[in-house]
CSV table of C-alpha atoms in Angstrom, one decimal:
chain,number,residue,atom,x,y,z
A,1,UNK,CA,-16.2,76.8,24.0
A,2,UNK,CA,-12.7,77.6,23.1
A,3,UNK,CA,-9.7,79.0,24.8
A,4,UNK,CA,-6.3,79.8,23.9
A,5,UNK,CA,-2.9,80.8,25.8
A,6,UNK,CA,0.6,81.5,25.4
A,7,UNK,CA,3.4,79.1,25.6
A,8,UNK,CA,6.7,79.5,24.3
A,9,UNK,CA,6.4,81.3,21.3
A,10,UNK,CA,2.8,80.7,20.1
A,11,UNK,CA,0.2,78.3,21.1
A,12,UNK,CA,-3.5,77.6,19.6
A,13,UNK,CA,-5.7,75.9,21.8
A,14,UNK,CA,-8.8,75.3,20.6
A,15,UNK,CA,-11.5,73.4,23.2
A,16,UNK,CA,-14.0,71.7,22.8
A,17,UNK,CA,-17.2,70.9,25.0
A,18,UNK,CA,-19.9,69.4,23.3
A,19,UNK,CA,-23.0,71.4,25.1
A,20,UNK,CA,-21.7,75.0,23.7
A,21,UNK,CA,-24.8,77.0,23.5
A,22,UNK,CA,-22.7,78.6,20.6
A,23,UNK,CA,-21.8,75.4,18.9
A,24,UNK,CA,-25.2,74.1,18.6
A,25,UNK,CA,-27.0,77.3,17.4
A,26,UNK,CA,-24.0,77.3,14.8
A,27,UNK,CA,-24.7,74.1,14.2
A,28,UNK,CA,-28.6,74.6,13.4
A,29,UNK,CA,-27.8,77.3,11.4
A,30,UNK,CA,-24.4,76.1,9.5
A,31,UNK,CA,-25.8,77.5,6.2
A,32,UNK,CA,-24.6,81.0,7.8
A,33,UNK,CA,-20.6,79.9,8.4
A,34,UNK,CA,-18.4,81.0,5.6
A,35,UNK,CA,-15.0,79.6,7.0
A,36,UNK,CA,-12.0,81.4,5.5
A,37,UNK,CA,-8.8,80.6,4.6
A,38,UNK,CA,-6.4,82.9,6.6
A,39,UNK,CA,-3.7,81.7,4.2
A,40,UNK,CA,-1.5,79.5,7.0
A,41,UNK,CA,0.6,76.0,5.9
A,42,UNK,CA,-1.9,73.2,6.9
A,43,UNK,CA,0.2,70.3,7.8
A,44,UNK,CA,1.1,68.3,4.4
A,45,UNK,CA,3.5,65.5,3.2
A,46,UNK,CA,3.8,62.8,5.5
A,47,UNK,CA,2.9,63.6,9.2
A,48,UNK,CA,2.9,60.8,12.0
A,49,UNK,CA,0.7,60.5,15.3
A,50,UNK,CA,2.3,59.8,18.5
A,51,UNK,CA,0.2,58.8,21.3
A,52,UNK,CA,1.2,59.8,24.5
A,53,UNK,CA,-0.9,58.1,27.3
A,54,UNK,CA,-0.8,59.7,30.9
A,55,UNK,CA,-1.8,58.0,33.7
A,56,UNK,CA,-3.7,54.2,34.0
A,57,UNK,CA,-5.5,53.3,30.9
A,58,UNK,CA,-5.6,49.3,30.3
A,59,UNK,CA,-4.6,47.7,26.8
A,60,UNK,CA,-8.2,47.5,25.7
A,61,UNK,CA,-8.6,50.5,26.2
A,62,UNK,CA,-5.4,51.7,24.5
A,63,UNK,CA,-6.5,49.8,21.8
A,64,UNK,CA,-9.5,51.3,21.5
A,65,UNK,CA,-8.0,54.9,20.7
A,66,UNK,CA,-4.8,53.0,18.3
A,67,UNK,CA,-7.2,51.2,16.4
A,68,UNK,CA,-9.1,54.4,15.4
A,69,UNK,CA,-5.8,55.7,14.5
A,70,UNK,CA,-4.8,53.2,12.4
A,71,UNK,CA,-8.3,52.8,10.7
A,72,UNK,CA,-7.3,56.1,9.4
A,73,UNK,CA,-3.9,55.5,8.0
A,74,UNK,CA,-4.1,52.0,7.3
A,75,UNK,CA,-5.3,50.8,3.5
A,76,UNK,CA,-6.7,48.0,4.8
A,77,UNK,CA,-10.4,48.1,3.2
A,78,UNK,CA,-13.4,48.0,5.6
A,79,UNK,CA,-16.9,48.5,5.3
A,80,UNK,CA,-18.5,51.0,4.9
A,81,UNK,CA,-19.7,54.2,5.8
A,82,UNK,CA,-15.8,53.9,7.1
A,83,UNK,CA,-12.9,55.6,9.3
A,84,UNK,CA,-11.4,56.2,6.4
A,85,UNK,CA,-14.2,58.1,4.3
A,86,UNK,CA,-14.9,60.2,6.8
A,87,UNK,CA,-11.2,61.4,6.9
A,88,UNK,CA,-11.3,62.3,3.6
A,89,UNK,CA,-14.2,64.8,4.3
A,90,UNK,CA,-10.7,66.8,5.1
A,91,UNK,CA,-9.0,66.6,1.9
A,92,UNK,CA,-11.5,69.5,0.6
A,93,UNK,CA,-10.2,71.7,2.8
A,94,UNK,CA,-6.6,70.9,1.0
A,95,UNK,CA,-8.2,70.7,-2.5
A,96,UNK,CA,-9.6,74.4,-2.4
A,97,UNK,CA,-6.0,75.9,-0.5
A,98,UNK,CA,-4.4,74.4,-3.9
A,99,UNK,CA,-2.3,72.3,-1.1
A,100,UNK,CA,-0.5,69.2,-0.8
A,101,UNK,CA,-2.5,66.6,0.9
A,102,UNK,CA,-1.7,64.7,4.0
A,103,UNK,CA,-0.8,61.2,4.6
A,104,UNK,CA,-1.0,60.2,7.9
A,105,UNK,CA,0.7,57.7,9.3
A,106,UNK,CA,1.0,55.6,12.9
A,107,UNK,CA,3.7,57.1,15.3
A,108,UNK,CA,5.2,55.8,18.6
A,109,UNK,CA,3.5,55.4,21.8
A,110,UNK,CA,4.8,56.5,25.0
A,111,UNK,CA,3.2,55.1,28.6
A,112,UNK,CA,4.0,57.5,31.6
A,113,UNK,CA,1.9,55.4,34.2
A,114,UNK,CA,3.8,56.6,36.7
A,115,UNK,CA,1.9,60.3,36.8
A,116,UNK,CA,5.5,62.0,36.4
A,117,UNK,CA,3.5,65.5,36.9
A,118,UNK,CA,1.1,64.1,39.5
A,119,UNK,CA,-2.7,64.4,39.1
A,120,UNK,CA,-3.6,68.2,38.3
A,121,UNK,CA,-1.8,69.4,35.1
A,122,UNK,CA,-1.3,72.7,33.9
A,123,UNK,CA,-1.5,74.0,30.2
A,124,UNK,CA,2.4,74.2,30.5
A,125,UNK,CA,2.5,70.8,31.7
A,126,UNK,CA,0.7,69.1,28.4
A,127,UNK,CA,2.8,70.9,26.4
A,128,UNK,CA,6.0,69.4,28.4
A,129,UNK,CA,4.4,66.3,27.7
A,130,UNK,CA,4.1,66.4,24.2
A,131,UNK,CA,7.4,67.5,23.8
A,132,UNK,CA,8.1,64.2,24.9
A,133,UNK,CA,7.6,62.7,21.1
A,134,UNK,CA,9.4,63.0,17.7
A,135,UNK,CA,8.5,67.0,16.8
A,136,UNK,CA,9.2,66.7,13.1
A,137,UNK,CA,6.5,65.9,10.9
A,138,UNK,CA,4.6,64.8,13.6
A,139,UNK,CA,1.0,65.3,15.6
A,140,UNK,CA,1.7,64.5,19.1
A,141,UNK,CA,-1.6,63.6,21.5
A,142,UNK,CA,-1.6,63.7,24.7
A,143,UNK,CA,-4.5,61.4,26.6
A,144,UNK,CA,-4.8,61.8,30.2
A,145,UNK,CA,-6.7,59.0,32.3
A,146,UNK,CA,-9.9,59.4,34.4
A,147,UNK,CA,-8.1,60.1,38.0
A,148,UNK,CA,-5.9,63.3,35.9
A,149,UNK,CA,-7.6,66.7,36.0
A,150,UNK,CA,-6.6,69.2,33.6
A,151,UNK,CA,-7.3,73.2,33.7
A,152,UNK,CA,-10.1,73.8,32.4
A,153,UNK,CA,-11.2,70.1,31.7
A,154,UNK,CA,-15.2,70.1,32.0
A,155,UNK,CA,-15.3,73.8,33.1
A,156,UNK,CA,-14.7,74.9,29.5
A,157,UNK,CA,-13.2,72.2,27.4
A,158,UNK,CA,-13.3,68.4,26.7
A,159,UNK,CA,-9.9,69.0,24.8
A,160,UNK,CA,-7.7,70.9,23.0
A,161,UNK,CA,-5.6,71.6,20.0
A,162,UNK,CA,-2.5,74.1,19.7
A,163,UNK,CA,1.2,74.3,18.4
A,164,UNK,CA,4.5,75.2,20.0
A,165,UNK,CA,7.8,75.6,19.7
A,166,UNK,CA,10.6,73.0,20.7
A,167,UNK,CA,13.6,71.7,18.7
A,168,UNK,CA,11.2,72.7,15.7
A,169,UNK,CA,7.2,73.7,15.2
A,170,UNK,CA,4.7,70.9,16.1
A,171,UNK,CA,1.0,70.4,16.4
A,172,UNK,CA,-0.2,68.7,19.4
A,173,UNK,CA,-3.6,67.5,20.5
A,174,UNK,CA,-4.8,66.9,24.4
A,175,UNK,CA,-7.9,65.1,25.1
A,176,UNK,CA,-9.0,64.0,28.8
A,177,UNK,CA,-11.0,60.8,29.7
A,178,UNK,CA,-14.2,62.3,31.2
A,179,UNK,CA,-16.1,59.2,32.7
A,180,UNK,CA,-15.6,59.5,36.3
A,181,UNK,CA,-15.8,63.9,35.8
A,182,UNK,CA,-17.7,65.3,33.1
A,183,UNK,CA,-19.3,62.4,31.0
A,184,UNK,CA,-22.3,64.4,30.5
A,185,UNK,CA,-20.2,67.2,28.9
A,186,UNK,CA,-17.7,65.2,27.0
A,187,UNK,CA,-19.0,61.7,26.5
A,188,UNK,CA,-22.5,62.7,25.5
A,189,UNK,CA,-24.5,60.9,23.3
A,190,UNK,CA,-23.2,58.4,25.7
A,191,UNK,CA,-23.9,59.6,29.0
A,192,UNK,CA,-27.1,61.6,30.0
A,193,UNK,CA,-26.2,65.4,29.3
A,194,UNK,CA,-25.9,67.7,32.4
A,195,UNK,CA,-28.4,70.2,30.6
A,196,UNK,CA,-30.6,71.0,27.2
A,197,UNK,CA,-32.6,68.4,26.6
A,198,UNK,CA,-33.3,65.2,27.9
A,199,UNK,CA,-33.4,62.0,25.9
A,200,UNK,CA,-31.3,58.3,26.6
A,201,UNK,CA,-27.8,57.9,26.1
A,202,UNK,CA,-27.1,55.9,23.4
A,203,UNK,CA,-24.7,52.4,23.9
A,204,UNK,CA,-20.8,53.1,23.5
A,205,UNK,CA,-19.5,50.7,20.4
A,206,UNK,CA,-16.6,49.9,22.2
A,207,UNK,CA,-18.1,49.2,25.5
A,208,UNK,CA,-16.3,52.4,27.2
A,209,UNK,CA,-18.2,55.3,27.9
A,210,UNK,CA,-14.8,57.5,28.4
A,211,UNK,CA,-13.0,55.8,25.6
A,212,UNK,CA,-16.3,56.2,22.9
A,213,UNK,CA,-16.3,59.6,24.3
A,214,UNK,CA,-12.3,60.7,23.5
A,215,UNK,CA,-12.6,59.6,20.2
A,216,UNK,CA,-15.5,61.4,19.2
A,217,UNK,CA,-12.4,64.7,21.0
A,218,UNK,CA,-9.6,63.1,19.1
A,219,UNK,CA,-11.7,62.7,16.0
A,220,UNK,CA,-13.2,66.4,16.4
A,221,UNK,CA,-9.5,68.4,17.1
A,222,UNK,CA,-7.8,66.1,14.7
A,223,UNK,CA,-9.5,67.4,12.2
A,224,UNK,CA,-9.1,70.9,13.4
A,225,UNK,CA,-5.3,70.3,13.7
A,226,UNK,CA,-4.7,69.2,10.4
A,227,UNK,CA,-6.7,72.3,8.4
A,228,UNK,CA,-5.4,75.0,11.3
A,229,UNK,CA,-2.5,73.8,12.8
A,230,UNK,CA,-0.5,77.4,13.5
A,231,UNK,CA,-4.1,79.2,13.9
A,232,UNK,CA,-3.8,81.0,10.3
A,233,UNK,CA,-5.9,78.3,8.5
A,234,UNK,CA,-9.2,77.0,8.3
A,235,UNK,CA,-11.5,78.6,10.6
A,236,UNK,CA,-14.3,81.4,11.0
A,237,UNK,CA,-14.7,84.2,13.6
A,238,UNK,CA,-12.2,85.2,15.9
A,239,UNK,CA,-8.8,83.9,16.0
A,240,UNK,CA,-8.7,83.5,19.4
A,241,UNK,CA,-12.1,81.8,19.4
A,242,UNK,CA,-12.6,80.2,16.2
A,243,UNK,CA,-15.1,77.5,14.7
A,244,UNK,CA,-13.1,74.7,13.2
A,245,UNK,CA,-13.7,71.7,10.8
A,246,UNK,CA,-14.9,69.4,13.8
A,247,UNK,CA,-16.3,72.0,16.2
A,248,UNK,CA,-18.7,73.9,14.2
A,249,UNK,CA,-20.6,70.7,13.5
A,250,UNK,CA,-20.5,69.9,17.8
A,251,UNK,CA,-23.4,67.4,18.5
A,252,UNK,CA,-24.4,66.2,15.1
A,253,UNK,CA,-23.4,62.9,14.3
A,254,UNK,CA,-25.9,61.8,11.7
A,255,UNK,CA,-28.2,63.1,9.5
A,256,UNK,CA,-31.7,64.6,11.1
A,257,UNK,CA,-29.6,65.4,14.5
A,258,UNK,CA,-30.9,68.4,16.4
A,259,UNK,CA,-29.9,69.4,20.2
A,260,UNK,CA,-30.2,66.3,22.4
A,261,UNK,CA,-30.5,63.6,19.2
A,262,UNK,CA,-27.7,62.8,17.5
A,263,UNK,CA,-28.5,62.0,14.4
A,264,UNK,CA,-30.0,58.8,12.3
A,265,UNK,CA,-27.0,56.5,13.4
A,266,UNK,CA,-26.7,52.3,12.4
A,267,UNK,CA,-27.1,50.1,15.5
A,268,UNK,CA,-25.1,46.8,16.2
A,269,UNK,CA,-27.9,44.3,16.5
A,270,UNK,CA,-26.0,42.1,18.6
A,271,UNK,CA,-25.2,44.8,21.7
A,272,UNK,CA,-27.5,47.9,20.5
A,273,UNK,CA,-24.7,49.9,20.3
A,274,UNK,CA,-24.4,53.3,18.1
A,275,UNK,CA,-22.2,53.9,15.8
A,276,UNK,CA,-21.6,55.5,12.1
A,277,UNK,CA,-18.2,54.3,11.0
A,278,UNK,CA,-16.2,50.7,10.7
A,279,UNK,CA,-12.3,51.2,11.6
A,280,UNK,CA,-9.9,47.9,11.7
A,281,UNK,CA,-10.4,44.6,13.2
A,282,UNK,CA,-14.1,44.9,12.8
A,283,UNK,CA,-14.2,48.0,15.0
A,284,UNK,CA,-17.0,50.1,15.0
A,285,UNK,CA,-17.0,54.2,16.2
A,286,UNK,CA,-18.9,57.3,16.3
A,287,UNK,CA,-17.4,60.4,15.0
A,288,UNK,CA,-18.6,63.8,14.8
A,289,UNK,CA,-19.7,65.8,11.5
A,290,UNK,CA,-17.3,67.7,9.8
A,291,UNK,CA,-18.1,71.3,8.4
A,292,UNK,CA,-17.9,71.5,3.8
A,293,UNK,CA,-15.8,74.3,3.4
A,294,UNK,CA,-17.7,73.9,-0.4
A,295,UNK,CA,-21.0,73.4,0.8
A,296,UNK,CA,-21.2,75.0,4.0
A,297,UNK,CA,-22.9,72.4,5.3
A,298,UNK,CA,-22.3,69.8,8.2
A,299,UNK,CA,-21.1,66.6,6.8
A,300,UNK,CA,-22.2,63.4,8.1
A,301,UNK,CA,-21.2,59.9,7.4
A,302,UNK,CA,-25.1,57.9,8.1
């Protein structure tokens, strides 16, 4: 489920694929993880998120991806279960490393439409490409369109979190649109999974099976990034394989949830579509469980 490799002077990268035979047997038995704090910075103070968009993606569905964003660092009050509540599932993690907390913010966001690294991108080349955004005080995510493969994309991984080194330290997140590839990997519950058990996918709140399915992989390593940025943080096992905040919970969504159901989730009565938390605008999403560093437990928001 995860991988990691060497660029510049250190880089993290943690994957994640949501049928990890690993994950879910974790998962069923999460009263057994005891993460530990490795005594690494997590990222504090005020941190903002670039998005960096590679390859063809139209403005809804840019919007889809900046609104979940913003449902996190806006104020804005929504209903609830919210965006917003389940971000502070994090803040635990920060509580019991005596830590400051962090306040996210909304960054910049840079188009490269043009595919200036063609179609096939290297490790080397995501990194490039997050180099691309402010690197101070800032978590810089890559997102690469349908059409772009990525090493290891659907092989191993549905994304990935690391750090390296440029004019100063950054965090950086990459996450790959899987619909026309891998949806059964890395858009599940909204696509039929390519093994384990059987059951229908469930509708996609935002109408986009590859978009509902990359922020589930945002949600997921954002949460990893923030409580194990420099991979001395949050985490339990190996360092170069660990079990984060989002990705020892993989496929549980709701309460109940066991492999191939995701979980008691609320339905849209108007298009039957899934969800568990309200962002901005009215928008509705479906993110994953979070591991309680004080309970052990996987923490859902339905």
């Amino acid at each position: 489920m995860t991988s990691s490799t060497l660029q510049l002077t250190l880089v993290l990268v943690i994957s994640l694929l949501h049928f990890s035979s690993a994950s879910r047997k974790l998962t069923q038995n999460n009263q057994e993880l005891k993460f530990q704090y490795h005594k690494g910075p997590l990222l504090t103070g005020k941190i903002s998120i670039n998005l960096i968009w590679y390859g063809k993606f139209n403005p809804s569905q840019r919007a889809i991806i900046s609104d979940f964003i913003t449902s996190i660092t806006s104020p804005t009050i929504t209903a609830q279960p919210s965006v917003a509540t389940w971000w502070k599932f994090t803040h635990k993690y920060y509580h019991l490393a005596n830590s400051q907390n962090i306040v996210l913010t909304t960054g910049s966001h840079f188009l490269d439409e043009n595919y200036s690294f063609g179609k096939s991108l290297t490790n080397d080349q995501i990194i490039k490409l997050a180099s691309n955004a402010s690197q101070t005080n800032a978590i810089n995510i890559v997102l690469t369109s349908a059409d772009v493969a990525v090493d290891g994309f659907c092989s191993s991984r549905c994304g990935t979190h690391g750090s390296s080194v440029g004019n100063t330290k950054f965090a950086y997140v990459w996450v790959g649109n899987s619909e026309t590839q891998c949806p059964g990997q890395c858009a599940w519950p909204f696509h039929q999974p390519i093994y384990g058990p059987q059951s229908p996918p469930l509708v996609a709140p935002n109408n986009d099976v590859g978009l509902d399915g990359m922020v589930i992989n945002v949600a997921s390593l954002l949460a990893g990034t923030v409580t194990n940025p420099f991979g001395n943080g949050y985490y339990q096992g190996p360092k170069e394989a660990p079990l984060e905040a989002g990705s020892a919970c993989a496929g549980v969504y709701g309460k109940g949830a066991y492999p191939g159901y995701a979980g008691n989730l609320l339905v849209n009565p108007t298009s039957g579509a899934s969800y568990n938390a309200n962002g901005v605008d009215g928008r509705k999403y479906l993110l994953p469980a979070l591991f309680d560093p004080t309970t052990s437990e996987c923490s859902t928001l339905a």
